[in-house]
Amino acid sequence: MLLKVVILGDSGVGKTALLNQFVNNRFSTSYKATIGADFLTKEAFCGANARSVAIDETLVTLQIWDTAGQERFQSLGVGFYRGADVCILVYDITQPKSFENLDTWRIEFLTQASPSDTQNFPFVVIANKLDRENDRRVATQRAQTWCAKNSTSILPFFETSAKAATEVEAAFRKAAQLALSQGTMQADFIPETISFRGSPANGDSKSSCC
Amino acid sequence: MAETEAIEQALAVRDLGALRDLAFQPGGYGQDDGLRLHCWGALVGVDFESLPPLDVASAAETSSHGDRSTVAKDVNRSLWAAGERRGWSEKVRNKRRRALARVVNATFDESQHYYQGFHDVAAVVLDVSGFHPAGERRALAICRALARRRLSDACKKDFADVSTALKLLPPLIHALDGELGQILFRPHDPEFALLLEPLWALSWAVTLFAHNVDDRASLFVLWDRLLAAPPCFSLYVGAALVAHNRESLIATAMEDDAAPFLHGALSKLPGLTSGPAAWDAIATSARRLLSTTPPARAVARAPRRLRSYLIPVRDVVRTPYFGRAAPDGPVLLSVASSAPDAAPPRRRNRRRRRRDDQPLAIVPARRQRVVIARRFSVAVALAAILGGLVTENALLRAFLEDPTTWWRALVQNLLT
């Protein structure tokens, strides 16, 4: 089963680094600006249904689109937004502006992707660069308030560090789970746990990041 | 060595025609950065001798463009490859980054917008001009020339023109390799829609491959050729690059859910193409394609299924005399040479160019007239037979005698 994930946020918040940590379990200091859009995939096993009986392990392939942060690139991204199952919004805890722009990113995504149910479309919010706690300028409370305001149910919120690999896996796991439950709501199949298998060395994940 | 002399000679007399041809020699303008910089300057119309004594640092400070914070972010994650190759310490790299930020900030003003990727362009120019005050001044002159002409589509308030220009890639790839074109571009398959918005080639066009090719030796020679050719040449190189890798792309296309993987594979092609020989072959193929199939012809000959997709491009390239005086179309589609004092095209090319400057509509109209004439003559023949004016035998005889002018025989037959 294929799940399409789009990751959005201002430039320099660490979108590419988060993806690289999640897909390849690596952090590199020598990132460069993303120009256009990069595409990565990771295979994962989704298990356990709504009644918490650990059966029906489903193999899902996460198809993740990494995008450029500068606004002028967004109008070109329609093809990637369309058909997305979940959207991950990222900001940098040391850059208040990147947090304030979450509204714009969310609206932009809903406009361009035009999902059938905009009210309940799943988003996950990631506050990145937790390793720079000393430079923090966006309080956790403030982000949680925003999440509560922008969702009818709970908008999952994670504070991560792509550098230290803190909570990165958990955030993506949540995104995958939401995407899957969104797609299978009618089938009454809501997975609770998702385990990721394989490492890039075994060739289980394909990456096409440049 | 003979080549170096020829390059110096061409520079001395500012013979741009000769300089352009020399770029396509193996090795381009050679390995001397100083000589290369002068060639680039001549090609983009910058005369280093008459540069104003400009202070790049103060020009950077006073420039009024609105993307300084983005420039800072991008510059702070740049120069990795250059630093590694030249063995810079972190301190030196940061110093170089400050120089890069100065040049980028001084390039833009309120009418020109910085875009992510221009910092890669400026880094290449600075790498060749040298990280010292005189080098920064020269780099700035070249960067400004690039931003105002060759890369001006990308410096507008949005990427609409770049987006239009990129649509030329599918017909160019079709022209080079019809089978590959059929596999990659499927307007009726929603899954493949994302390959038709050629975002995979965006960084090629807006950074002249600087973002993608880490091997600087190959990149410099590629730039020799890009700057020696009209602005549309980066799209031609892109098409030749895709055709060059046809086997691996066709293999990827066989996989399930191939479209996104093809996007990934396509966008990675420049980085995976290594060695001067591969890039020589690609540049040669691109140059040949440009001479046989300029943009207007590529669009005119595109397969029928791409027709509606190509409407925005067609509207631009069919404008009469586009290339010499097109007011609004994307510069990236232009076949006109980029230097303002460009020499006129050499005689050999003149006839062909003039024809390409004609409105495209002539081609379909002429074809249409032929079709109408044929249909008309068939209708006349049928009417004549049905009306009992001639016998089928007479008609057949006339046709067998001369298949091209049988209808004349028919008319004569009718008249007599």
PDB file of C-alpha atoms in Angstrom, chain B residues 26-143:
ATOM      1  CA  PRO B  26      37.359  19.167 -26.011  1.00  0.00           C
ATOM      2  CA  GLY B  27      38.179  20.739 -22.671  1.00  0.00           C
ATOM      3  CA  GLY B  28      36.376  23.985 -23.504  1.00  0.00           C
ATOM      4  CA  TYR B  29      38.435  27.012 -22.498  1.00  0.00           C
ATOM      5  CA  GLY B  30      41.082  24.863 -20.828  1.00  0.00           C
ATOM      6  CA  GLN B  31      42.218  24.830 -17.229  1.00  0.00           C
ATOM      7  CA  ASP B  32      43.348  28.398 -16.656  1.00  0.00           C
ATOM      8  CA  ASP B  33      40.723  30.120 -14.471  1.00  0.00           C
ATOM      9  CA  GLY B  34      41.923  33.596 -15.495  1.00  0.00           C
ATOM     10  CA  LEU B  35      41.492  32.884 -19.181  1.00  0.00           C
ATOM     11  CA  ARG B  36      38.132  31.213 -18.567  1.00  0.00           C
ATOM     12  CA  LEU B  37      36.847  34.215 -16.630  1.00  0.00           C
ATOM     13  CA  HIS B  38      37.746  36.552 -19.497  1.00  0.00           C
ATOM     14  CA  CYS B  39      35.953  34.268 -21.937  1.00  0.00           C
ATOM     15  CA  TRP B  40      32.854  34.189 -19.739  1.00  0.00           C
ATOM     16  CA  GLY B  41      32.989  37.955 -19.378  1.00  0.00           C
ATOM     17  CA  ALA B  42      33.178  38.412 -23.150  1.00  0.00           C
ATOM     18  CA  LEU B  43      30.324  35.968 -23.714  1.00  0.00           C
ATOM     19  CA  VAL B  44      27.945  37.693 -21.282  1.00  0.00           C
ATOM     20  CA  GLY B  45      28.964  41.136 -22.505  1.00  0.00           C
ATOM     21  CA  VAL B  46      31.105  42.322 -19.573  1.00  0.00           C
ATOM     22  CA  ASP B  47      34.284  44.271 -20.216  1.00  0.00           C
ATOM     23  CA  PHE B  48      36.536  43.950 -17.177  1.00  0.00           C
ATOM     24  CA  GLU B  49      38.731  46.810 -18.378  1.00  0.00           C
ATOM     25  CA  SER B  50      35.923  49.311 -18.046  1.00  0.00           C
ATOM     26  CA  LEU B  51      34.365  48.120 -14.774  1.00  0.00           C
ATOM     27  CA  PRO B  52      33.511  50.983 -12.436  1.00  0.00           C
ATOM     28  CA  PRO B  53      35.604  50.976  -9.254  1.00  0.00           C
ATOM     29  CA  LEU B  54      32.715  49.535  -7.272  1.00  0.00           C
ATOM     30  CA  ASP B  55      32.934  48.453  -3.655  1.00  0.00           C
ATOM     31  CA  VAL B  56      31.071  45.149  -3.533  1.00  0.00           C
ATOM     32  CA  ALA B  57      30.593  45.282   0.244  1.00  0.00           C
ATOM     33  CA  SER B  58      28.827  48.649   0.210  1.00  0.00           C
ATOM     34  CA  ALA B  59      26.835  47.687  -2.885  1.00  0.00           C
ATOM     35  CA  ALA B  60      25.656  44.617  -0.968  1.00  0.00           C
ATOM     36  CA  GLU B  61      24.679  46.717   2.024  1.00  0.00           C
ATOM     37  CA  THR B  62      22.776  49.323   0.080  1.00  0.00           C
ATOM     38  CA  SER B  63      21.005  46.934  -2.276  1.00  0.00           C
ATOM     39  CA  SER B  64      17.294  46.899  -1.591  1.00  0.00           C
ATOM     40  CA  HIS B  65      16.189  43.385  -2.415  1.00  0.00           C
ATOM     41  CA  GLY B  66      13.846  41.690   0.008  1.00  0.00           C
ATOM     42  CA  ASP B  67      15.304  38.203   0.373  1.00  0.00           C
ATOM     43  CA  ARG B  68      18.360  38.807   2.522  1.00  0.00           C
ATOM     44  CA  SER B  69      17.404  36.245   5.131  1.00  0.00           C
ATOM     45  CA  THR B  70      16.964  33.564   2.465  1.00  0.00           C
ATOM     46  CA  VAL B  71      20.331  34.482   0.971  1.00  0.00           C
ATOM     47  CA  ALA B  72      21.907  34.132   4.404  1.00  0.00           C
ATOM     48  CA  LYS B  73      20.331  30.707   4.929  1.00  0.00           C
ATOM     49  CA  ASP B  74      21.378  29.434   1.518  1.00  0.00           C
ATOM     50  CA  VAL B  75      24.903  30.801   1.649  1.00  0.00           C
ATOM     51  CA  ASN B  76      25.413  29.244   5.070  1.00  0.00           C
ATOM     52  CA  ARG B  77      24.832  25.826   3.561  1.00  0.00           C
ATOM     53  CA  SER B  78      26.903  26.272   0.424  1.00  0.00           C
ATOM     54  CA  LEU B  79      30.468  25.889  -0.823  1.00  0.00           C
ATOM     55  CA  TRP B  80      30.768  22.373   0.602  1.00  0.00           C
ATOM     56  CA  ALA B  81      32.175  20.859  -2.574  1.00  0.00           C
ATOM     57  CA  ALA B  82      34.456  23.797  -3.369  1.00  0.00           C
ATOM     58  CA  GLY B  83      35.745  23.846   0.206  1.00  0.00           C
ATOM     59  CA  GLU B  84      36.453  20.145   0.180  1.00  0.00           C
ATOM     60  CA  ARG B  85      38.261  20.318  -3.135  1.00  0.00           C
ATOM     61  CA  ARG B  86      40.416  23.239  -2.107  1.00  0.00           C
ATOM     62  CA  GLY B  87      40.944  22.029   1.450  1.00  0.00           C
ATOM     63  CA  TRP B  88      39.459  25.058   3.199  1.00  0.00           C
ATOM     64  CA  SER B  89      39.313  25.130   6.975  1.00  0.00           C
ATOM     65  CA  GLU B  90      35.974  26.022   8.531  1.00  0.00           C
ATOM     66  CA  LYS B  91      37.239  29.534   9.165  1.00  0.00           C
ATOM     67  CA  VAL B  92      38.269  30.007   5.536  1.00  0.00           C
ATOM     68  CA  ARG B  93      34.981  28.559   4.329  1.00  0.00           C
ATOM     69  CA  ASN B  94      33.023  31.010   6.449  1.00  0.00           C
ATOM     70  CA  LYS B  95      35.090  33.865   5.065  1.00  0.00           C
ATOM     71  CA  ARG B  96      34.345  32.660   1.537  1.00  0.00           C
ATOM     72  CA  ARG B  97      30.670  32.446   2.412  1.00  0.00           C
ATOM     73  CA  ARG B  98      30.661  36.072   3.484  1.00  0.00           C
ATOM     74  CA  ALA B  99      32.173  36.971   0.113  1.00  0.00           C
ATOM     75  CA  LEU B 100      29.500  34.903  -1.626  1.00  0.00           C
ATOM     76  CA  ALA B 101      26.745  36.643   0.367  1.00  0.00           C
ATOM     77  CA  ARG B 102      28.178  40.039  -0.623  1.00  0.00           C
ATOM     78  CA  VAL B 103      28.176  39.179  -4.325  1.00  0.00           C
ATOM     79  CA  VAL B 104      24.650  37.699  -4.218  1.00  0.00           C
ATOM     80  CA  ASN B 105      23.179  40.596  -2.248  1.00  0.00           C
ATOM     81  CA  ALA B 106      24.847  43.161  -4.504  1.00  0.00           C
ATOM     82  CA  THR B 107      23.466  41.426  -7.606  1.00  0.00           C
ATOM     83  CA  PHE B 108      19.815  42.007  -6.773  1.00  0.00           C
ATOM     84  CA  ASP B 109      17.670  45.093  -6.370  1.00  0.00           C
ATOM     85  CA  GLU B 110      13.950  45.712  -5.964  1.00  0.00           C
ATOM     86  CA  SER B 111      13.217  44.876  -9.612  1.00  0.00           C
ATOM     87  CA  GLN B 112      15.158  41.604  -9.506  1.00  0.00           C
ATOM     88  CA  HIS B 113      14.309  38.876  -7.055  1.00  0.00           C
ATOM     89  CA  TYR B 114      16.723  36.446  -5.495  1.00  0.00           C
ATOM     90  CA  TYR B 115      15.760  32.805  -5.865  1.00  0.00           C
ATOM     91  CA  GLN B 116      17.188  29.782  -4.098  1.00  0.00           C
ATOM     92  CA  GLY B 117      19.785  28.462  -6.520  1.00  0.00           C
ATOM     93  CA  PHE B 118      21.269  31.758  -7.604  1.00  0.00           C
ATOM     94  CA  HIS B 119      23.728  31.358  -4.738  1.00  0.00           C
ATOM     95  CA  ASP B 120      24.985  28.220  -6.529  1.00  0.00           C
ATOM     96  CA  VAL B 121      25.449  30.265  -9.705  1.00  0.00           C
ATOM     97  CA  ALA B 122      27.373  32.996  -7.894  1.00  0.00           C
ATOM     98  CA  ALA B 123      29.530  30.382  -6.150  1.00  0.00           C
ATOM     99  CA  VAL B 124      30.696  29.038  -9.522  1.00  0.00           C
ATOM    100  CA  VAL B 125      31.515  32.513 -10.809  1.00  0.00           C
ATOM    101  CA  LEU B 126      33.417  33.411  -7.625  1.00  0.00           C
ATOM    102  CA  ASP B 127      35.243  30.112  -7.735  1.00  0.00           C
ATOM    103  CA  VAL B 128      36.606  31.087 -11.156  1.00  0.00           C
ATOM    104  CA  SER B 129      37.124  34.802 -10.509  1.00  0.00           C
ATOM    105  CA  GLY B 130      38.837  34.250  -7.173  1.00  0.00           C
ATOM    106  CA  PHE B 131      37.946  35.181  -3.595  1.00  0.00           C
ATOM    107  CA  HIS B 132      39.644  38.569  -3.436  1.00  0.00           C
ATOM    108  CA  PRO B 133      38.313  42.140  -3.884  1.00  0.00           C
ATOM    109  CA  ALA B 134      39.064  42.318  -7.621  1.00  0.00           C
ATOM    110  CA  GLY B 135      37.622  38.827  -8.074  1.00  0.00           C
ATOM    111  CA  GLU B 136      34.454  39.815  -6.219  1.00  0.00           C
ATOM    112  CA  ARG B 137      34.042  42.848  -8.456  1.00  0.00           C
ATOM    113  CA  ARG B 138      34.379  40.759 -11.576  1.00  0.00           C
ATOM    114  CA  ALA B 139      32.104  38.062 -10.199  1.00  0.00           C
ATOM    115  CA  LEU B 140      29.495  40.697  -9.408  1.00  0.00           C
ATOM    116  CA  ALA B 141      29.646  42.066 -12.974  1.00  0.00           C
ATOM    117  CA  ILE B 142      29.091  38.581 -14.404  1.00  0.00           C
ATOM    118  CA  CYS B 143      26.353  37.736 -11.881  1.00  0.00           C
TER     119      CYS B 143
END
